[in-house]
Amino acid sequence: MNQNSIIAHRVKQGLKRITNIKNIIAITSGKGGVGKSTTAINFAVSLAKQGLNVGILDADIYGPSLPKLIGAEDYKPEVSPSNKFMPLDKYGVKTMSFGFLVDSSQATIWRGAIVNKALEQMLNDTEWGELDVLVIDMPPGTGDIHLTIGQKFPITATIVVTTPQDIALIDVGKSIGMFEKLAIPCIGIVENMAVHTCINCGHSEEIFGHGAKDKLKQKYNLDLLGQLPLDANICTQSDNGTPIVLNNENIANIYNNIAKLSLDKLAELPKDYSTLIPEVKKI
Ligand code: ADP
């Protein structure tokens, strides 16, 4: 796979694709703690390893975790001559997070309108360069911020992260429903913490049950992109600031496969030909 084979896809009516960003994929989840941010960064690094130009925007303004996940808590973006934030190039991915701009240990007490403005600025005023895919790590839930992002950001498609238990499905359903109403297609589900294998005896157990993926397929016709185990290494690596795809072959294979399947699904979406059509000028 190389960037020549990645083409731009259409965004929802009324929005214009950002010229230098071919596709925006939003990683969403109904609730926090299911592994959305972990999935987002490992997915982004997997895409970059496959030769794509990739960026990631941490849109979780109230709890930005990207700086920690990439071991860059002290990074402060410089401003380019054209007055844009310079993203941090880490692990082959251009990264931008609200956590780079404020002290992430401090609670952000901002009203919705200011949050929305800050997010729009981070998307539009970052020097992304040419990207095949910009991954957005969405905040958890389905509130006002999500609605604004869904309405104003030219998102190509979403990927939903869930854990396998029934209770997670209630919130996941809300998230899927919201993006459906916004006419933003979902290209599939990542089931995280699907199974745990004991390192001592090798016994595997579905600690959080199973069935979420089948129910989501049945109700929303969404395909499974991949399943990640509940594995202490994923957690440790995240805490150490190195995405696990970089040093664990088995887990890397799962994320790489998710990345490949996602690109296949993306390729099935309607293409964006708008930049090929010359603008009609009045004479
Ligand atoms: P979210 O973005 O949904 O809030 P995070 O990605 O921050 O969730 O993950 C929450 C916690 O769970 C983190 O400590 C992370 O390291 C851990 N975690 C995520 N996925 C797994 C997994 N498959 N196995 C073990 N721990 C995981």
XYZ file of C-alpha atoms and ligand atoms in Angstrom:
310
model
C 0.000 0.000 0.000
C 1.314 3.469 -0.767
C -0.180 6.915 -0.664
C -0.751 6.975 -4.424
C -3.429 4.353 -3.949
C -5.265 6.359 -1.287
C -7.810 8.641 -2.822
C -10.064 11.242 -1.301
C -13.607 10.265 -0.447
C -16.694 12.348 -0.319
C -17.736 14.153 2.843
C -21.298 14.907 3.841
C -23.293 17.377 1.827
C -22.797 20.999 2.754
C -19.193 20.504 3.908
C -16.014 20.897 1.919
C -13.095 18.525 2.227
C -9.894 20.108 3.551
C -7.796 20.201 0.380
C -4.614 18.690 1.804
C -6.382 16.004 3.854
C -7.752 13.206 1.699
C -9.733 11.404 4.381
C -10.708 12.002 7.985
C -11.539 8.935 10.060
C -13.082 9.591 13.477
C -12.562 6.944 16.151
C -15.638 7.019 18.356
C -17.045 5.164 21.320
C -20.202 5.389 23.350
C -18.389 5.614 26.646
C -14.946 6.276 28.075
C -12.463 3.634 29.129
C -13.157 1.171 26.314
C -9.785 1.780 24.653
C -10.733 4.382 22.050
C -7.551 6.444 22.389
C -5.383 3.318 22.490
C -7.078 2.111 19.304
C -6.774 5.531 17.647
C -3.012 5.853 18.101
C -2.220 2.226 17.238
C -4.464 2.450 14.167
C -2.709 5.662 13.081
C 0.767 4.159 13.539
C -0.323 1.014 11.636
C -1.506 3.124 8.708
C 1.778 5.047 8.742
C 3.744 1.773 8.782
C 1.885 0.816 5.610
C 3.342 3.845 3.862
C 0.552 6.366 4.269
C 0.867 10.011 5.289
C -1.014 10.048 8.561
C -1.979 12.565 11.218
C -3.863 12.228 14.470
C -5.904 14.900 16.210
C -6.762 14.312 19.847
C -10.180 15.946 20.106
C -10.693 14.936 23.717
C -10.418 18.436 25.097
C -11.532 17.493 28.609
C -9.123 14.552 28.938
C -6.430 14.617 26.247
C -4.447 11.395 26.496
C -2.415 11.498 23.260
C 0.625 13.278 24.822
C 0.915 10.440 27.361
C 0.304 7.691 24.782
C 3.183 8.915 22.619
C 5.492 9.936 25.463
C 5.382 13.636 24.579
C 3.872 15.297 27.605
C 6.291 18.209 27.454
C 5.856 19.022 23.765
C 4.814 22.583 23.054
C 3.980 23.196 19.387
C 5.870 25.936 17.619
C 4.011 28.306 15.359
C 4.884 28.238 11.659
C 5.567 31.400 9.593
C 2.011 31.061 8.287
C 0.764 31.223 11.898
C -0.153 27.554 12.230
C 0.660 25.037 14.946
C 3.462 22.653 14.047
C 2.306 19.101 14.895
C 4.757 16.732 16.542
C 6.022 14.090 14.136
C 6.147 10.971 16.305
C 6.313 7.327 15.219
C 5.703 8.469 11.641
C 2.453 10.250 12.535
C 1.787 13.987 12.740
C 0.219 14.465 16.140
C -1.758 17.329 17.611
C -3.481 17.462 20.963
C -5.069 20.018 23.179
C -2.786 18.535 25.836
C 0.176 20.140 23.995
C -1.353 23.553 24.545
C -2.508 23.377 28.156
C -1.337 21.628 31.294
C -3.172 18.292 30.972
C -3.161 17.796 34.748
C -5.434 20.844 35.055
C -9.171 20.435 34.531
C -10.490 22.298 31.516
C -13.439 24.399 32.610
C -14.683 25.751 29.317
C -18.115 26.294 27.980
C -19.240 24.421 24.893
C -18.875 27.309 22.462
C -15.223 27.877 23.405
C -14.468 24.155 23.220
C -15.980 23.993 19.756
C -13.953 26.996 18.634
C -10.739 25.491 20.036
C -11.369 22.207 18.215
C -12.050 23.906 14.918
C -8.847 25.871 15.349
C -6.812 22.751 16.048
C -8.149 21.097 12.912
C -7.798 24.077 10.611
C -4.762 25.830 12.093
C -2.366 22.903 12.273
C 0.309 22.521 9.613
C -0.704 18.996 8.624
C 0.940 18.995 5.226
C -0.444 16.443 2.765
C -2.297 13.654 4.577
C -3.865 10.488 3.240
C -5.695 9.984 6.518
C -6.256 12.181 9.534
C -7.410 10.090 12.487
C -9.527 11.943 15.027
C -9.627 10.564 18.546
C -13.103 11.735 19.528
C -14.132 12.495 23.096
C -16.262 9.698 24.590
C -20.026 10.005 24.484
C -22.595 11.744 22.321
C -22.886 15.299 23.563
C -22.762 18.784 22.169
C -19.071 18.540 21.162
C -19.739 15.417 19.083
C -22.611 17.050 17.340
C -20.524 20.094 16.479
C -17.615 17.976 15.242
C -20.017 15.838 13.196
C -21.697 18.894 11.713
C -18.643 21.045 11.035
C -15.701 18.697 10.468
C -15.526 17.112 7.011
C -15.331 13.552 8.384
C -15.186 10.816 5.777
C -16.135 7.929 8.048
C -16.133 6.678 11.623
C -14.860 3.533 13.337
C -16.584 2.498 16.558
C -14.638 1.014 19.450
C -16.523 -1.098 21.951
C -15.980 -3.682 24.628
C -17.929 -6.947 24.273
C -20.476 -6.709 27.072
C -24.167 -5.901 26.581
C -24.074 -2.780 28.733
C -21.541 -1.163 26.391
C -23.991 -1.572 23.522
C -26.460 0.957 24.888
C -23.929 3.781 24.560
C -22.400 2.434 21.369
C -25.874 2.412 19.811
C -26.308 6.090 20.701
C -22.988 6.947 19.084
C -23.763 4.979 15.909
C -27.247 6.524 15.754
C -25.866 10.030 16.101
C -23.424 9.653 13.209
C -26.100 7.942 11.137
C -28.308 11.015 11.592
C -25.376 13.203 10.582
C -25.018 11.106 7.405
C -21.446 10.090 8.239
C -20.848 6.420 7.382
C -19.373 3.982 9.890
C -16.872 1.573 8.324
C -16.806 -0.949 11.149
C -16.298 -1.965 14.739
C -13.203 -2.696 16.763
C -13.951 -4.955 19.698
C -11.446 -4.236 22.440
C -10.654 -6.356 25.521
C -12.402 -9.271 23.798
C -10.589 -12.148 25.453
C -7.993 -12.601 28.181
C -5.399 -15.366 28.144
C -3.751 -16.196 31.470
C 0.037 -15.878 31.148
C 0.509 -18.655 33.711
C -1.847 -21.405 32.585
C -2.773 -20.298 29.053
C -6.505 -20.470 29.768
C -8.512 -17.986 27.703
C -11.588 -16.298 29.094
C -14.058 -13.779 27.718
C -14.054 -11.693 30.881
C -16.452 -9.081 29.489
C -18.683 -11.650 27.820
C -19.301 -11.683 24.117
C -21.930 -10.857 21.577
C -21.522 -7.119 21.023
C -20.143 -7.578 17.525
C -22.988 -9.920 16.469
C -25.633 -7.597 17.826
C -24.064 -4.587 16.111
C -23.942 -6.542 12.866
C -27.586 -7.509 13.259
C -28.869 -4.075 14.239
C -26.673 -1.718 12.195
C -25.104 -4.046 9.623
C -21.628 -3.094 10.800
C -18.715 -5.409 10.163
C -16.054 -6.354 12.654
C -12.655 -4.904 11.724
C -10.819 -6.752 14.466
C -10.678 -7.887 18.077
C -7.989 -6.984 20.581
C -7.315 -9.115 23.630
C -7.377 -7.773 27.167
C -3.626 -7.761 27.578
C -1.587 -6.085 30.299
C 1.145 -5.306 27.733
C -1.212 -2.966 25.860
C -1.734 -1.005 29.055
C 1.954 -0.973 30.049
C 3.091 0.119 26.605
C 0.526 2.912 26.565
C 1.715 4.114 29.951
C 5.304 4.048 28.682
C 4.399 6.203 25.695
C 5.104 3.633 22.960
C 2.155 2.330 20.942
C 2.155 -1.466 21.201
C 2.136 -1.940 17.412
C 5.796 -0.941 17.491
C 7.049 -3.762 19.672
C 4.592 -6.634 19.894
C 4.256 -8.617 16.690
C 1.044 -10.463 17.579
C -0.841 -7.348 18.582
C 0.702 -5.407 15.690
C -0.722 -7.993 13.268
C -4.215 -7.398 14.632
C -3.950 -3.608 14.292
C -2.343 -3.910 10.846
C -5.238 -6.048 9.738
C -7.722 -3.528 11.146
C -5.903 -0.803 9.198
C -5.994 -2.849 5.962
C -9.674 -3.739 6.333
C -10.516 -0.119 7.101
C -8.818 1.034 3.913
C -10.774 -1.591 1.951
C -14.010 -0.312 3.493
C -12.980 3.281 2.820
C -12.382 2.411 -0.838
C -16.015 1.297 -1.123
C -17.283 4.791 -0.180
C -18.199 7.386 -2.805
C -15.141 9.232 -4.097
C -14.577 12.971 -3.966
C -14.115 14.321 -7.474
C -14.715 17.940 -6.519
C -11.058 18.951 -6.813
C -10.891 17.511 -10.333
C -13.687 19.732 -11.570
C -12.338 23.156 -12.527
C -14.134 26.059 -10.907
C -16.436 27.871 -13.291
C -15.461 31.527 -13.434
C -17.833 34.290 -14.484
C -16.537 36.357 -17.377
P -10.741 5.527 26.126
O -10.041 6.377 25.128
O -11.872 4.745 25.563
O -11.136 6.296 27.368
P -8.139 4.380 26.645
O -7.618 4.055 25.309
O -7.611 5.600 27.322
O -9.726 4.404 26.637
O -7.903 3.077 27.559
C -8.302 3.045 28.920
C -7.305 2.195 29.687
O -7.385 0.836 29.268
C -5.859 2.626 29.481
O -5.152 2.445 30.679
C -5.356 1.642 28.409
O -3.951 1.438 28.496
C -6.108 0.387 28.792
N -6.376 -0.497 27.655
C -6.918 -0.186 26.469
N -7.059 -1.276 25.696
C -6.584 -2.318 26.416
C -6.452 -3.722 26.170
N -6.873 -4.269 25.027
N -5.900 -4.492 27.155
C -5.488 -3.934 28.319
N -5.605 -2.630 28.610
C -6.141 -1.826 27.681
